[in-house]
Amino acid sequence: MVEELSLFPELKKVDKTTLIIIGNGFDISHGIKTRYSDFRNWLLSQKNNNQVALMDTFFSNERDVWGNLEAALGEYDEGGVLSYCRPDEGFDFDHSLSSAACVEDSPNDIFLPVLEDFKDRFKEWVDSIDLIGVQKEKSLPADALYLTFNYTDTLETIYGIPPQNIAHIHGSRQLKDEYIIGHNNTRNPSDAWDDESLDFECQAKENIISWMNELEKNYCDNIRKHQDFFNRIINVKQIITYGHSMSEIDWPYFEEIISKIGRDIPWRVSCFSETDVANAHRFGSHFNLTNLSII
């Protein structure tokens, strides 16, 4: 007899024809410290205060960096980055070649190391996340399919879900994958060139845009990597989400799902805030889904 998914008792049948999408809210609900604010606290505990301060400086244009780190990354302003990195405004930029070279090189010395350290520290933090003492709170069906955006092995270790039924779309600690974190704001580096800035300033801005493009999520490559899993969802009859905000940054993955199973399959979206509800409705409207409900 198929075990009922107690997370959603109103759903009577949850089996191998069900795709369950898991977001970070799932781990958070189990008391696992996987918020971006937990990453910040870990950085501070590891004496990476400068990393935290520079992330705040470069990526706090539109929002709190540690509230939604991926969104903040995509909202960078290359002009602001350059203004922070450039030397004293007292230099005569028009007449000093050495100062011009310094302006061009300073993002290499200040901003680029922040990006490189960010990726390294993020991996160290994810690897350090502790599951000791985490208890199973709900029953999950072992034969359903799971698309998880989490790096942790909560589904495997705590719930005993077979690894072959799980796709860790952004990487898995157990599989020692590269962890995918980034934004969806790819830009043309040539946008940095204008008639109002000096050439070396435009070149520096172009470099910043190019570096940030390397932090963009490569959806196409990642979907190809997991194509075997996406091919398995052809027979899915319903989709349940838990702990995912349904934010636009992950829509390319959902678009791939919809391309496999159509727009009429039931989507049962769990929401924990008004923002989640708004995101879910916007998602359903964008993809013209005919059977989406909030639970």
CSV table of C-alpha atoms in Angstrom, one decimal:
chain,number,residue,atom,x,y,z
A,1,MET,CA,0.0,0.0,0.0
A,2,VAL,CA,1.4,3.4,-0.9
A,3,GLU,CA,2.2,5.6,2.1
A,4,GLU,CA,0.3,8.8,2.3
A,5,LEU,CA,2.4,11.9,2.2
A,6,SER,CA,1.5,13.4,5.5
A,7,LEU,CA,2.8,16.8,4.5
A,8,PHE,CA,-0.3,17.0,2.3
A,9,PRO,CA,-2.9,14.7,3.8
A,10,GLU,CA,-5.6,16.0,1.4
A,11,LEU,CA,-3.8,14.3,-1.5
A,12,LYS,CA,-5.0,10.7,-1.5
A,13,LYS,CA,-2.4,9.1,-3.8
A,14,VAL,CA,1.3,10.0,-3.9
A,15,ASP,CA,3.4,7.5,-5.8
A,16,LYS,CA,5.8,7.1,-8.7
A,17,THR,CA,3.5,9.3,-10.8
A,18,THR,CA,4.1,12.2,-8.4
A,19,LEU,CA,7.0,14.7,-8.7
A,20,ILE,CA,7.9,16.5,-5.5
A,21,ILE,CA,9.9,19.7,-5.8
A,22,ILE,CA,11.9,20.4,-2.7
A,23,GLY,CA,13.3,23.9,-1.9
A,24,ASN,CA,15.4,25.3,1.0
A,25,GLY,CA,12.3,25.8,3.1
A,26,PHE,CA,12.2,22.0,3.5
A,27,ASP,CA,15.6,22.0,5.3
A,28,ILE,CA,14.8,25.1,7.2
A,29,SER,CA,11.6,23.5,8.6
A,30,HIS,CA,13.8,20.7,10.0
A,31,GLY,CA,16.0,23.2,11.9
A,32,ILE,CA,18.9,22.9,9.5
A,33,LYS,CA,20.9,26.1,9.2
A,34,THR,CA,20.8,26.6,5.4
A,35,ARG,CA,19.7,30.2,5.1
A,36,TYR,CA,22.0,32.6,3.4
A,37,SER,CA,22.1,34.5,6.7
A,38,ASP,CA,23.5,31.2,8.2
A,39,PHE,CA,26.2,31.4,5.5
A,40,ARG,CA,27.0,34.9,6.6
A,41,ASN,CA,27.2,33.8,10.3
A,42,TRP,CA,29.5,31.0,9.3
A,43,LEU,CA,31.8,33.4,7.4
A,44,LEU,CA,32.0,35.6,10.5
A,45,SER,CA,32.7,32.5,12.7
A,46,GLN,CA,35.6,31.7,10.3
A,47,LYS,CA,37.0,35.2,10.7
A,48,ASN,CA,36.0,36.1,7.1
A,49,ASN,CA,34.7,39.5,8.2
A,50,ASN,CA,36.3,41.2,5.2
A,51,GLN,CA,34.5,38.9,2.8
A,52,VAL,CA,31.1,39.7,4.5
A,53,ALA,CA,31.9,43.5,4.4
A,54,LEU,CA,32.8,43.5,0.7
A,55,MET,CA,29.8,41.3,-0.3
A,56,ASP,CA,27.6,43.9,1.5
A,57,THR,CA,29.5,46.7,-0.3
A,58,PHE,CA,29.2,45.3,-3.8
A,59,PHE,CA,25.8,43.6,-3.8
A,60,SER,CA,23.5,45.6,-1.5
A,61,ASN,CA,22.3,47.9,-4.3
A,62,GLU,CA,18.6,46.7,-4.2
A,63,ARG,CA,18.2,44.5,-1.2
A,64,ASP,CA,19.7,42.8,1.9
A,65,VAL,CA,22.5,40.6,0.4
A,66,TRP,CA,21.9,37.8,2.9
A,67,GLY,CA,18.1,37.8,2.5
A,68,ASN,CA,18.3,36.7,-1.1
A,69,LEU,CA,21.9,36.2,-2.1
A,70,GLU,CA,21.2,35.1,-5.7
A,71,ALA,CA,18.9,38.0,-6.5
A,72,ALA,CA,21.5,40.4,-5.0
A,73,LEU,CA,24.2,39.0,-7.2
A,74,GLY,CA,22.2,39.7,-10.3
A,75,GLU,CA,21.5,43.3,-9.2
A,76,TYR,CA,25.2,44.3,-9.2
A,77,ASP,CA,26.2,47.7,-10.5
A,78,GLU,CA,29.5,47.7,-12.3
A,79,GLY,CA,29.8,51.5,-11.9
A,80,GLY,CA,29.4,51.2,-8.2
A,81,VAL,CA,32.0,48.4,-8.0
A,82,LEU,CA,34.5,50.5,-10.0
A,83,SER,CA,33.9,53.6,-7.9
A,84,TYR,CA,34.7,51.6,-4.8
A,85,CYS,CA,37.8,49.9,-6.3
A,86,ARG,CA,39.3,53.0,-8.0
A,87,PRO,CA,42.1,54.9,-6.3
A,88,ASP,CA,41.9,58.4,-4.8
A,89,GLU,CA,39.9,60.8,-7.0
A,90,GLY,CA,42.8,63.3,-6.5
A,91,PHE,CA,44.8,61.5,-9.2
A,92,ASP,CA,45.0,63.3,-12.6
A,93,PHE,CA,43.4,60.5,-14.7
A,94,ASP,CA,43.9,62.4,-17.9
A,95,HIS,CA,47.7,62.8,-17.5
A,96,SER,CA,48.9,59.9,-15.3
A,97,LEU,CA,49.3,56.6,-17.1
A,98,SER,CA,50.3,54.9,-13.9
A,99,SER,CA,47.1,56.0,-12.2
A,100,ALA,CA,45.0,54.9,-15.2
A,101,ALA,CA,46.7,51.5,-15.0
A,102,CYS,CA,45.9,51.3,-11.3
A,103,VAL,CA,42.2,52.1,-12.0
A,104,GLU,CA,42.0,49.4,-14.6
A,105,ASP,CA,43.7,46.8,-12.3
A,106,SER,CA,42.1,47.7,-9.0
A,107,PRO,CA,38.9,45.6,-9.6
A,108,ASN,CA,41.3,42.7,-10.3
A,109,ASP,CA,42.9,43.2,-7.0
A,110,ILE,CA,39.7,43.9,-4.9
A,111,PHE,CA,36.5,42.7,-6.6
A,112,LEU,CA,37.7,39.6,-8.5
A,113,PRO,CA,39.2,38.0,-5.3
A,114,VAL,CA,35.8,38.6,-3.6
A,115,LEU,CA,34.1,36.5,-6.3
A,116,GLU,CA,36.7,33.7,-6.2
A,117,ASP,CA,36.7,33.6,-2.4
A,118,PHE,CA,32.9,33.6,-2.4
A,119,LYS,CA,32.7,30.4,-4.4
A,120,ASP,CA,35.3,28.7,-2.3
A,121,ARG,CA,33.8,29.7,1.0
A,122,PHE,CA,30.3,28.8,-0.1
A,123,LYS,CA,31.5,25.2,-0.8
A,124,GLU,CA,33.2,25.0,2.5
A,125,TRP,CA,30.0,26.2,4.3
A,126,VAL,CA,27.7,23.7,2.5
A,127,ASP,CA,30.1,20.9,3.3
A,128,SER,CA,30.1,21.9,7.0
A,129,ILE,CA,26.2,21.9,7.4
A,130,ASP,CA,25.4,19.5,10.2
A,131,LEU,CA,22.5,17.0,10.0
A,132,ILE,CA,23.2,15.5,13.4
A,133,GLY,CA,20.0,15.4,15.5
A,134,VAL,CA,17.7,16.1,12.6
A,135,GLN,CA,14.5,14.1,13.0
A,136,LYS,CA,12.0,13.0,10.3
A,137,GLU,CA,8.9,15.1,10.8
A,138,LYS,CA,6.7,13.9,8.0
A,139,SER,CA,6.4,10.7,5.9
A,140,LEU,CA,7.6,10.9,2.3
A,141,PRO,CA,6.9,8.2,-0.3
A,142,ALA,CA,10.1,6.4,-1.4
A,143,ASP,CA,8.8,5.7,-4.9
A,144,ALA,CA,7.9,9.3,-5.8
A,145,LEU,CA,10.3,11.4,-7.9
A,146,TYR,CA,12.1,14.3,-6.2
A,147,LEU,CA,13.6,17.4,-7.8
A,148,THR,CA,15.5,19.1,-5.0
A,149,PHE,CA,17.2,22.5,-5.1
A,150,ASN,CA,19.1,21.7,-1.9
A,151,TYR,CA,22.7,20.6,-1.6
A,152,THR,CA,22.2,18.6,1.5
A,153,ASP,CA,21.4,14.9,1.8
A,154,THR,CA,18.3,15.3,4.0
A,155,LEU,CA,16.1,13.3,1.7
A,156,GLU,CA,18.6,10.4,1.5
A,157,THR,CA,19.9,10.4,5.1
A,158,ILE,CA,16.9,11.4,7.1
A,159,TYR,CA,14.0,10.1,5.0
A,160,GLY,CA,15.6,7.1,3.2
A,161,ILE,CA,14.6,8.2,-0.3
A,162,PRO,CA,16.5,6.1,-2.9
A,163,PRO,CA,19.1,8.3,-4.5
A,164,GLN,CA,18.0,7.1,-8.0
A,165,ASN,CA,14.7,8.9,-7.4
A,166,ILE,CA,16.3,12.2,-6.6
A,167,ALA,CA,17.8,14.9,-8.8
A,168,HIS,CA,19.9,17.4,-7.0
A,169,ILE,CA,19.6,20.1,-9.6
A,170,HIS,CA,22.2,22.4,-8.0
A,171,GLY,CA,24.6,19.7,-6.8
A,172,SER,CA,24.8,17.2,-4.0
A,173,ARG,CA,27.1,16.8,-1.1
A,174,GLN,CA,26.9,13.0,-1.3
A,175,LEU,CA,27.9,13.0,-4.9
A,176,LYS,CA,30.6,15.7,-4.3
A,177,ASP,CA,29.2,17.8,-7.2
A,178,GLU,CA,30.1,21.3,-7.9
A,179,TYR,CA,27.5,23.5,-6.1
A,180,ILE,CA,25.6,25.8,-8.5
A,181,ILE,CA,24.8,29.2,-7.1
A,182,GLY,CA,24.4,32.3,-9.1
A,183,HIS,CA,22.0,34.8,-10.8
A,184,ASN,CA,20.1,35.0,-14.1
A,185,ASN,CA,21.2,38.4,-15.3
A,186,THR,CA,23.5,37.7,-18.2
A,187,ARG,CA,24.7,40.9,-19.9
A,188,ASN,CA,26.7,41.9,-22.9
A,189,PRO,CA,30.1,43.1,-21.6
A,190,SER,CA,30.1,45.6,-24.5
A,191,ASP,CA,27.4,47.5,-22.7
A,192,ALA,CA,30.1,48.9,-20.5
A,193,TRP,CA,31.4,51.1,-23.3
A,194,ASP,CA,30.0,54.6,-23.5
A,195,ASP,CA,31.0,58.1,-24.7
A,196,GLU,CA,31.2,59.6,-21.2
A,197,SER,CA,33.8,57.4,-19.6
A,198,LEU,CA,37.5,57.0,-20.2
A,199,ASP,CA,38.6,53.9,-22.1
A,200,PHE,CA,40.3,52.4,-19.1
A,201,GLU,CA,37.1,52.9,-17.0
A,202,CYS,CA,35.0,51.2,-19.7
A,203,GLN,CA,37.5,48.3,-19.9
A,204,ALA,CA,37.3,47.8,-16.2
A,205,LYS,CA,33.5,47.8,-16.3
A,206,GLU,CA,33.6,45.3,-19.1
A,207,ASN,CA,35.8,43.0,-17.0
A,208,ILE,CA,33.4,43.3,-14.1
A,209,ILE,CA,30.4,42.3,-16.3
A,210,SER,CA,32.4,39.4,-17.8
A,211,TRP,CA,33.3,38.1,-14.3
A,212,MET,CA,29.7,38.4,-13.1
A,213,ASN,CA,28.5,36.5,-16.2
A,214,GLU,CA,30.6,33.6,-15.0
A,215,LEU,CA,28.3,33.5,-11.9
A,216,GLU,CA,25.2,33.1,-14.1
A,217,LYS,CA,23.4,29.8,-13.8
A,218,ASN,CA,23.9,27.8,-17.0
A,219,TYR,CA,20.4,26.4,-17.1
A,220,CYS,CA,20.9,24.6,-20.5
A,221,ASP,CA,24.0,22.7,-19.5
A,222,ASN,CA,22.5,21.8,-16.1
A,223,ILE,CA,19.3,20.5,-17.7
A,224,ARG,CA,21.3,18.4,-20.1
A,225,LYS,CA,23.3,17.0,-17.2
A,226,HIS,CA,20.1,15.8,-15.6
A,227,GLN,CA,18.3,14.9,-18.8
A,228,ASP,CA,17.8,11.3,-17.8
A,229,PHE,CA,15.8,12.5,-14.8
A,230,PHE,CA,13.7,14.9,-16.8
A,231,ASN,CA,12.9,12.2,-19.3
A,232,ARG,CA,11.6,10.1,-16.4
A,233,ILE,CA,8.9,12.6,-15.5
A,234,ILE,CA,6.9,12.0,-18.7
A,235,ASN,CA,4.4,9.8,-16.8
A,236,VAL,CA,4.0,12.2,-13.9
A,237,LYS,CA,0.4,12.9,-13.1
A,238,GLN,CA,0.8,15.6,-10.3
A,239,ILE,CA,3.4,17.9,-9.0
A,240,ILE,CA,3.8,19.0,-5.3
A,241,THR,CA,6.2,21.7,-4.1
A,242,TYR,CA,7.5,22.1,-0.6
A,243,GLY,CA,9.8,24.8,0.6
A,244,HIS,CA,10.3,26.4,-2.8
A,245,SER,CA,9.5,30.1,-3.2
A,246,MET,CA,8.7,29.6,-7.0
A,247,SER,CA,10.9,32.6,-7.7
A,248,GLU,CA,11.7,33.5,-11.3
A,249,ILE,CA,15.3,32.5,-11.1
A,250,ASP,CA,14.4,28.8,-11.2
A,251,TRP,CA,11.7,29.0,-13.9
A,252,PRO,CA,13.9,27.6,-16.6
A,253,TYR,CA,13.8,24.2,-14.8
A,254,PHE,CA,10.1,24.4,-14.4
A,255,GLU,CA,9.7,25.2,-18.1
A,256,GLU,CA,11.6,22.0,-18.9
A,257,ILE,CA,9.1,20.1,-16.7
A,258,ILE,CA,6.1,21.7,-18.4
A,259,SER,CA,7.6,20.9,-21.8
A,260,LYS,CA,7.5,17.2,-20.8
A,261,ILE,CA,4.1,16.9,-19.2
A,262,GLY,CA,2.0,19.8,-20.5
A,263,ARG,CA,0.1,22.6,-18.8
A,264,ASP,CA,-2.9,20.7,-17.4
A,265,ILE,CA,-1.1,18.5,-14.8
A,266,PRO,CA,-2.1,19.5,-11.3
A,267,TRP,CA,0.5,21.7,-9.5
A,268,ARG,CA,0.0,21.8,-5.7
A,269,VAL,CA,2.2,24.6,-4.4
A,270,SER,CA,2.9,25.0,-0.7
A,271,CYS,CA,3.4,28.6,0.4
A,272,PHE,CA,4.6,30.0,3.7
A,273,SER,CA,4.4,33.7,3.0
A,274,GLU,CA,2.4,36.3,1.0
A,275,THR,CA,5.5,36.6,-1.3
A,276,ASP,CA,5.4,32.8,-1.9
A,277,VAL,CA,1.7,33.1,-2.8
A,278,ALA,CA,2.3,36.0,-5.2
A,279,ASN,CA,5.2,34.2,-6.8
A,280,ALA,CA,3.1,31.0,-7.3
A,281,HIS,CA,0.3,32.9,-9.0
A,282,ARG,CA,2.7,34.8,-11.2
A,283,PHE,CA,4.4,31.5,-12.1
A,284,GLY,CA,1.1,29.9,-13.0
A,285,SER,CA,0.0,32.9,-15.1
A,286,HIS,CA,3.3,33.1,-16.9
A,287,PHE,CA,3.2,29.4,-18.0
A,288,ASN,CA,-0.6,29.4,-18.5
A,289,LEU,CA,-1.1,26.5,-16.1
A,290,THR,CA,-4.7,25.4,-15.9
A,291,ASN,CA,-4.6,23.4,-12.6
A,292,LEU,CA,-2.5,25.2,-10.0
A,293,SER,CA,-3.6,25.5,-6.4
A,294,ILE,CA,-2.0,26.8,-3.2
A,295,ILE,CA,-1.8,24.4,-0.2
